[in-house]
Amino acid sequence: MSDSFSLALGIGTQNSAGDWLEVYYPQPILNPEPRMIAVFAEQLGYTGGNKAISLNASQCAVLGKALCDAGFAELGALAIQLESSTRPLVATILETDDAPITTPGAYLKLHLLSHRLVKPHEVVLAGLFPLLPNVAWTDEGAIDLLELPQRQLAARLQGRDLQVNSIDKFPLMTNYVVPSGVRIADTARVRLGAYVGEGTTVMHEGFINFNAGTAGTSMVEGRISAGVFVGKGSDLGGGCSTMGTLSGGGNIVISVGEGCLIGANAGIGIPLGDRCTVEAGLYITAGLKVALLDDADNLVEIIKARSLANQPDLLFRRNSQTGSIECKTNKSAIQLNGILHAHN
């Protein structure tokens, strides 16, 4: 067997028609060894390609023993544990990192991101949305929307209230994986598929979408939209909106360098280099006309903001007298960020 992209054993939920609603993968594997793939080929009849193979209890037991015998004790132990599951089981194998074609395949890619096995824009997510059903996320798990009324009635007849927490295509990340070294004040505001770096704090109004996140130590008080990847030591002020563009191949990446500060109700539409500051309330779009200033605050030229993409040590501000947007070298912000993050 040749090299493959990813593999995982999962426990999921199906509707009454047998369609997958969601899948939980405890141990997703990136770039599994060819010998591991060979075990799946022998035991499950896998012949290649990107496949989601339904499993039963007896198959899990046999697969688990075969994996252990081949030297893959950890995955083998998981397969043996899955034998006792009362929910549907699946083995998902992605030979290539192509656009997902099944709901289990889509969920595996979201798991790879939240397990920090791949970073945003390092995995193809084109066509993801049609594969993810819109689901009622309840205290009894995922429920098909067409089946929700009957489930609510059944709960009432038993003297219970079925709690519907959200209606969405994406579940909470923390119901599937909790990355090490993070603080999340409101777990409902971080979706599965978010990459939350070690040392990140997400405050109550912070939000991280799928295919987005933080590389490391960061304070998130605003919104990190799909397509945005924030560098270490950055502070996203309360209510800020970072505007990224989702693309399966990563055609447009809105990145934020290390040690940046994006003020409250501020936002960006260009990638920032290290140690940049965007003044509170200021939205920097790619086509915005910006007055570039020298160290003495003299006008050098008027340029579009996209020309400053990825440049370090910049301060973006609005002139309170003229209303023009200005940009200059940001020496003071470097010191300010050092003070801010010493207290986080």
Coordinates of C-alpha atoms in Angstrom, one line a residue:
M1 CA 0.0 0.0 0.0
S2 CA 1.2 3.5 -0.8
D3 CA 1.2 6.4 1.6
S4 CA -2.2 7.8 2.6
F5 CA -3.3 11.1 4.0
S6 CA -5.4 10.2 7.0
L7 CA -7.2 7.4 8.8
A8 CA -9.5 7.2 11.9
L9 CA -12.0 5.0 13.7
G10 CA -15.1 6.8 14.7
I11 CA -18.4 6.7 16.6
G12 CA -21.2 8.6 15.0
T13 CA -24.9 9.4 14.8
Q14 CA -27.2 8.5 11.9
N15 CA -30.8 9.5 11.2
S16 CA -33.6 6.9 10.7
A17 CA -32.6 6.7 7.0
G18 CA -29.0 5.7 7.9
D19 CA -27.5 9.1 6.8
W20 CA -24.6 10.3 8.9
L21 CA -25.2 13.4 11.1
E22 CA -21.9 13.6 12.8
V23 CA -18.8 11.5 13.7
Y24 CA -16.5 11.5 16.7
Y25 CA -12.9 10.4 16.1
P26 CA -10.9 9.9 19.4
Q27 CA -7.6 9.2 17.6
P28 CA -7.3 10.7 14.1
I29 CA -4.1 9.7 12.4
L30 CA -2.2 11.9 9.9
N31 CA -0.1 10.1 7.3
P32 CA -0.7 6.5 8.6
E33 CA 2.0 3.9 7.8
P34 CA 1.4 1.8 4.7
R35 CA 1.5 -1.3 7.0
M36 CA -1.5 0.1 9.0
I37 CA -3.4 0.7 5.8
A38 CA -2.6 -2.9 4.8
V39 CA -4.3 -4.2 7.9
F40 CA -7.5 -2.3 7.0
A41 CA -7.3 -3.6 3.5
E42 CA -7.0 -7.2 4.7
Q43 CA -9.7 -7.0 7.5
L44 CA -12.2 -4.6 5.9
G45 CA -11.7 -5.1 2.2
Y46 CA -10.4 -1.6 1.6
T47 CA -9.1 -1.3 -1.9
G48 CA -8.0 2.4 -2.0
G49 CA -9.5 5.8 -2.4
N50 CA -11.3 8.0 0.1
K51 CA -13.8 5.8 1.8
A52 CA -16.0 5.6 4.9
I53 CA -16.6 2.0 5.8
S54 CA -19.3 1.1 8.3
L55 CA -18.3 -1.3 11.0
N56 CA -20.0 -3.8 13.3
A57 CA -18.9 -5.0 16.7
S58 CA -17.4 -8.3 15.4
Q59 CA -15.4 -6.4 12.8
C60 CA -14.0 -4.1 15.5
A61 CA -12.8 -7.0 17.6
V62 CA -11.0 -8.7 14.7
L63 CA -9.6 -5.4 13.4
G64 CA -8.4 -4.5 16.9
K65 CA -6.5 -7.9 17.3
A66 CA -5.0 -7.5 13.8
L67 CA -3.8 -4.0 14.6
C68 CA -2.2 -5.1 17.9
D69 CA -0.5 -8.0 16.2
A70 CA 0.9 -5.7 13.6
G71 CA 2.4 -3.4 16.2
F72 CA -0.3 -0.7 16.3
A73 CA -1.3 -1.2 19.9
E74 CA -2.9 2.1 20.6
L75 CA -5.3 2.0 17.6
G76 CA -5.9 -1.7 18.2
A77 CA -7.0 -1.0 21.7
L78 CA -9.4 1.7 20.5
A79 CA -10.9 -0.7 17.9
I80 CA -11.4 -3.3 20.7
Q81 CA -13.1 -0.6 22.9
L82 CA -15.4 0.3 20.0
E83 CA -16.8 -3.2 20.1
S84 CA -19.1 -2.2 23.0
S85 CA -20.5 0.8 21.3
T86 CA -24.3 1.2 21.0
R87 CA -23.9 3.8 18.3
P88 CA -22.9 3.4 14.6
L89 CA -19.2 2.9 13.9
V90 CA -17.1 3.9 10.9
A91 CA -13.6 3.5 9.6
T92 CA -12.7 6.5 7.5
I93 CA -9.6 6.3 5.2
L94 CA -8.5 9.3 3.1
E95 CA -5.9 8.2 0.6
T96 CA -5.6 11.7 -0.7
D97 CA -6.2 15.2 0.6
D98 CA -8.9 15.9 -2.0
A99 CA -12.3 17.7 -1.4
P100 CA -14.3 15.6 1.0
I101 CA -17.0 13.4 -0.5
T102 CA -18.7 11.9 2.6
T103 CA -19.9 13.3 5.9
P104 CA -17.5 11.1 7.9
G105 CA -14.7 12.3 5.6
A106 CA -15.6 15.9 6.2
Y107 CA -15.7 15.3 10.0
L108 CA -12.3 13.7 9.9
K109 CA -10.8 16.8 8.3
L110 CA -12.4 19.0 11.0
H111 CA -10.9 16.7 13.6
L112 CA -7.4 17.0 12.1
L113 CA -7.6 20.7 12.5
S114 CA -8.8 20.7 16.1
H115 CA -6.3 18.0 17.1
R116 CA -3.6 20.4 15.7
L117 CA -2.4 17.8 13.2
V118 CA -2.9 20.2 10.4
K119 CA -3.1 24.0 10.4
P120 CA -5.8 26.2 8.7
H121 CA -5.4 26.2 4.9
E122 CA -3.2 23.0 5.0
V123 CA -6.2 20.8 4.2
V124 CA -8.6 20.8 1.3
L125 CA -12.2 21.7 2.5
A126 CA -13.8 22.6 -0.8
G127 CA -17.4 21.4 -0.9
L128 CA -17.5 20.9 2.9
F129 CA -20.8 22.7 3.5
P130 CA -23.1 20.4 1.4
L131 CA -21.8 17.4 3.2
L132 CA -22.6 18.7 6.7
P133 CA -26.2 18.3 7.5
N134 CA -28.0 21.0 9.4
V135 CA -28.5 19.4 12.8
A136 CA -30.3 20.0 16.1
W137 CA -27.6 19.7 18.7
T138 CA -29.3 18.6 21.9
D139 CA -28.6 17.2 25.4
E140 CA -29.3 13.8 23.8
G141 CA -26.9 14.3 20.9
A142 CA -27.3 15.2 17.3
I143 CA -30.9 14.9 15.9
D144 CA -32.1 15.2 12.3
L145 CA -34.3 18.3 12.0
L146 CA -37.1 16.3 10.4
E147 CA -37.1 13.9 13.4
L148 CA -36.8 16.6 16.0
P149 CA -40.6 17.2 16.6
Q150 CA -41.2 13.5 17.4
R151 CA -38.2 13.3 19.7
Q152 CA -39.4 16.4 21.5
L153 CA -42.9 14.9 21.9
A154 CA -41.4 11.6 23.1
A155 CA -39.3 13.4 25.8
R156 CA -42.4 15.3 27.0
L157 CA -44.4 12.1 27.3
Q158 CA -41.6 10.8 29.5
G159 CA -41.8 13.9 31.7
R160 CA -38.6 15.4 30.2
D161 CA -37.7 18.5 28.3
L162 CA -35.4 17.9 25.3
Q163 CA -32.8 20.8 25.4
V164 CA -32.0 22.1 21.9
N165 CA -28.8 24.0 22.3
S166 CA -28.3 25.0 18.6
I167 CA -29.3 24.4 15.0
D168 CA -26.1 24.4 13.0
K169 CA -23.9 22.4 10.6
F170 CA -21.0 22.7 13.0
P171 CA -20.9 21.3 16.5
L172 CA -18.9 22.6 19.5
M173 CA -15.2 21.8 19.3
T174 CA -15.0 20.8 23.0
N175 CA -17.6 18.1 22.5
Y176 CA -15.1 16.3 20.3
V177 CA -11.6 17.5 21.4
V178 CA -10.2 19.8 24.1
P179 CA -6.7 20.8 23.0
S180 CA -4.0 21.0 25.7
G181 CA -3.1 24.3 27.4
V182 CA -6.1 26.4 26.4
R183 CA -8.8 28.4 28.3
I184 CA -12.2 28.8 26.7
A185 CA -14.8 30.9 28.7
D186 CA -17.8 30.0 26.5
T187 CA -17.3 26.7 24.6
A188 CA -20.3 27.4 22.4
R189 CA -18.2 30.0 20.6
V190 CA -15.5 27.7 19.3
R191 CA -16.5 25.4 16.4
L192 CA -15.1 22.0 15.5
G193 CA -12.4 22.6 13.0
A194 CA -10.9 25.5 14.9
Y195 CA -7.2 25.3 15.5
V196 CA -6.6 26.6 19.1
G197 CA -2.9 26.9 19.8
E198 CA -1.2 26.1 23.1
G199 CA -1.5 29.0 25.5
T200 CA -4.6 30.5 23.9
T201 CA -7.3 32.2 26.0
V202 CA -10.7 32.7 24.4
M203 CA -12.8 35.1 26.5
H204 CA -16.6 35.1 26.8
E205 CA -17.2 37.2 23.6
G206 CA -14.4 35.5 21.7
F207 CA -15.2 33.3 18.7
I208 CA -13.2 31.0 16.5
N209 CA -14.6 29.5 13.4
F210 CA -13.6 26.3 11.6
N211 CA -10.4 26.5 9.4
A212 CA -9.2 29.3 11.6
G213 CA -7.4 29.8 14.9
T214 CA -4.3 30.8 16.7
A215 CA -0.7 29.5 16.4
G216 CA 0.1 29.8 20.1
T217 CA -0.2 32.1 23.1
S218 CA -3.0 34.6 22.2
M219 CA -5.8 36.5 23.9
V220 CA -9.0 36.3 21.8
E221 CA -11.7 38.7 22.8
G222 CA -13.2 39.2 19.4
R223 CA -14.0 37.1 16.3
I224 CA -11.6 35.0 14.3
S225 CA -13.4 34.2 11.1
A226 CA -12.9 31.2 8.8
G227 CA -9.6 31.7 6.9
V228 CA -7.9 33.7 9.6
F229 CA -4.8 32.3 11.4
V230 CA -3.4 34.4 14.3
G231 CA 0.3 34.3 15.3
K232 CA 1.6 33.9 18.8
G233 CA 1.4 36.7 21.4
S234 CA -1.5 38.5 19.7
D235 CA -4.5 40.2 21.3
L236 CA -7.8 40.5 19.4
G237 CA -9.8 43.2 21.2
G238 CA -13.4 42.7 22.2
G239 CA -15.8 42.9 19.4
C240 CA -13.1 43.0 16.7
S241 CA -14.0 41.3 13.4
T242 CA -11.1 39.7 11.4
M243 CA -12.4 39.2 7.9
G244 CA -11.0 36.1 6.2
T245 CA -12.1 34.3 3.0
L246 CA -12.6 30.5 3.2
S247 CA -11.0 28.7 0.3
G248 CA -10.4 24.9 0.2
G249 CA -7.0 25.4 -1.5
G250 CA -6.1 28.5 0.6
N251 CA -6.2 31.0 -2.3
I252 CA -6.7 33.8 0.2
V253 CA -5.2 33.6 3.7
I254 CA -5.8 36.4 6.3
S255 CA -3.0 35.8 8.8
V256 CA -2.1 37.8 11.8
G257 CA 1.6 37.8 12.9
E258 CA 3.0 37.4 16.3
G259 CA 2.6 40.1 19.0
C260 CA -0.3 42.0 17.2
L261 CA -3.0 44.0 18.8
I262 CA -6.4 44.5 17.1
G263 CA -8.4 46.9 19.1
A264 CA -12.1 46.6 20.1
N265 CA -14.5 46.7 17.2
A266 CA -11.6 46.8 14.8
G267 CA -11.1 44.4 11.9
I268 CA -8.7 43.5 9.0
G269 CA -9.1 42.4 5.4
I270 CA -5.3 42.1 4.8
P271 CA -2.7 39.8 6.5
L272 CA -0.7 41.5 9.2
G273 CA 3.0 41.0 9.9
D274 CA 4.5 40.7 13.4
R275 CA 3.9 43.4 16.1
C276 CA 1.2 45.4 14.3
T277 CA -1.5 47.4 15.9
V278 CA -4.9 48.4 14.5
E279 CA -6.7 51.2 16.4
A280 CA -10.0 50.4 18.1
G281 CA -12.9 50.8 15.8
L282 CA -10.8 50.8 12.6
Y283 CA -11.5 48.4 9.8
I284 CA -8.7 47.9 7.3
T285 CA -9.8 46.5 4.0
A286 CA -7.5 45.7 1.1
G287 CA -8.6 48.6 -1.1
L288 CA -8.6 51.2 1.7
K289 CA -6.6 54.3 0.9
V290 CA -3.9 54.8 3.6
A291 CA -1.7 57.8 4.3
L292 CA 1.8 56.4 4.8
L293 CA 3.8 58.5 7.3
D294 CA 7.5 58.7 8.1
D295 CA 8.9 58.9 11.7
A296 CA 8.2 62.6 11.8
D297 CA 4.6 62.2 10.8
N298 CA 5.2 63.6 7.4
L299 CA 3.2 62.2 4.5
V300 CA 5.2 60.0 2.2
E301 CA 2.5 58.8 -0.1
I302 CA -1.1 57.5 -0.4
I303 CA -1.3 53.8 -1.0
K304 CA -3.8 51.0 -0.8
A305 CA -3.8 48.9 2.4
R306 CA -3.0 45.7 0.4
S307 CA 0.5 47.1 -0.3
L308 CA 1.2 46.9 3.4
A309 CA 0.1 43.2 3.7
N310 CA 2.5 41.1 5.9
Q311 CA 4.7 44.1 6.8
P312 CA 5.8 44.1 10.5
D313 CA 5.8 46.9 13.1
L314 CA 2.9 49.0 11.7
L315 CA 0.4 51.2 13.5
F316 CA -2.9 51.8 11.7
R317 CA -4.9 54.7 13.1
R318 CA -7.5 57.3 12.1
N319 CA -6.6 61.0 12.2
S320 CA -9.1 62.5 14.6
Q321 CA -9.0 65.9 12.8
T322 CA -9.1 64.9 9.1
G323 CA -10.6 61.4 9.4
S324 CA -7.9 60.0 7.1
I325 CA -6.5 56.5 7.7
E326 CA -2.8 56.7 8.6
C327 CA 0.0 54.1 8.9
K328 CA 3.4 54.5 10.5
T329 CA 6.1 52.4 12.1
N330 CA 4.8 51.1 15.3
K331 CA 7.6 51.4 17.9
S332 CA 5.4 52.1 20.9
A333 CA 3.1 49.2 20.1
I334 CA 6.0 46.8 20.5
Q335 CA 6.5 47.9 24.0
L336 CA 2.8 48.0 24.7
N337 CA 2.3 44.4 23.6
G338 CA 5.1 43.3 25.8
I339 CA 3.3 44.9 28.8
L340 CA 0.0 43.4 27.8
H341 CA 1.1 39.9 27.4
A342 CA 3.2 39.9 30.5
H343 CA -0.1 40.2 32.4
N344 CA -2.1 37.6 30.5

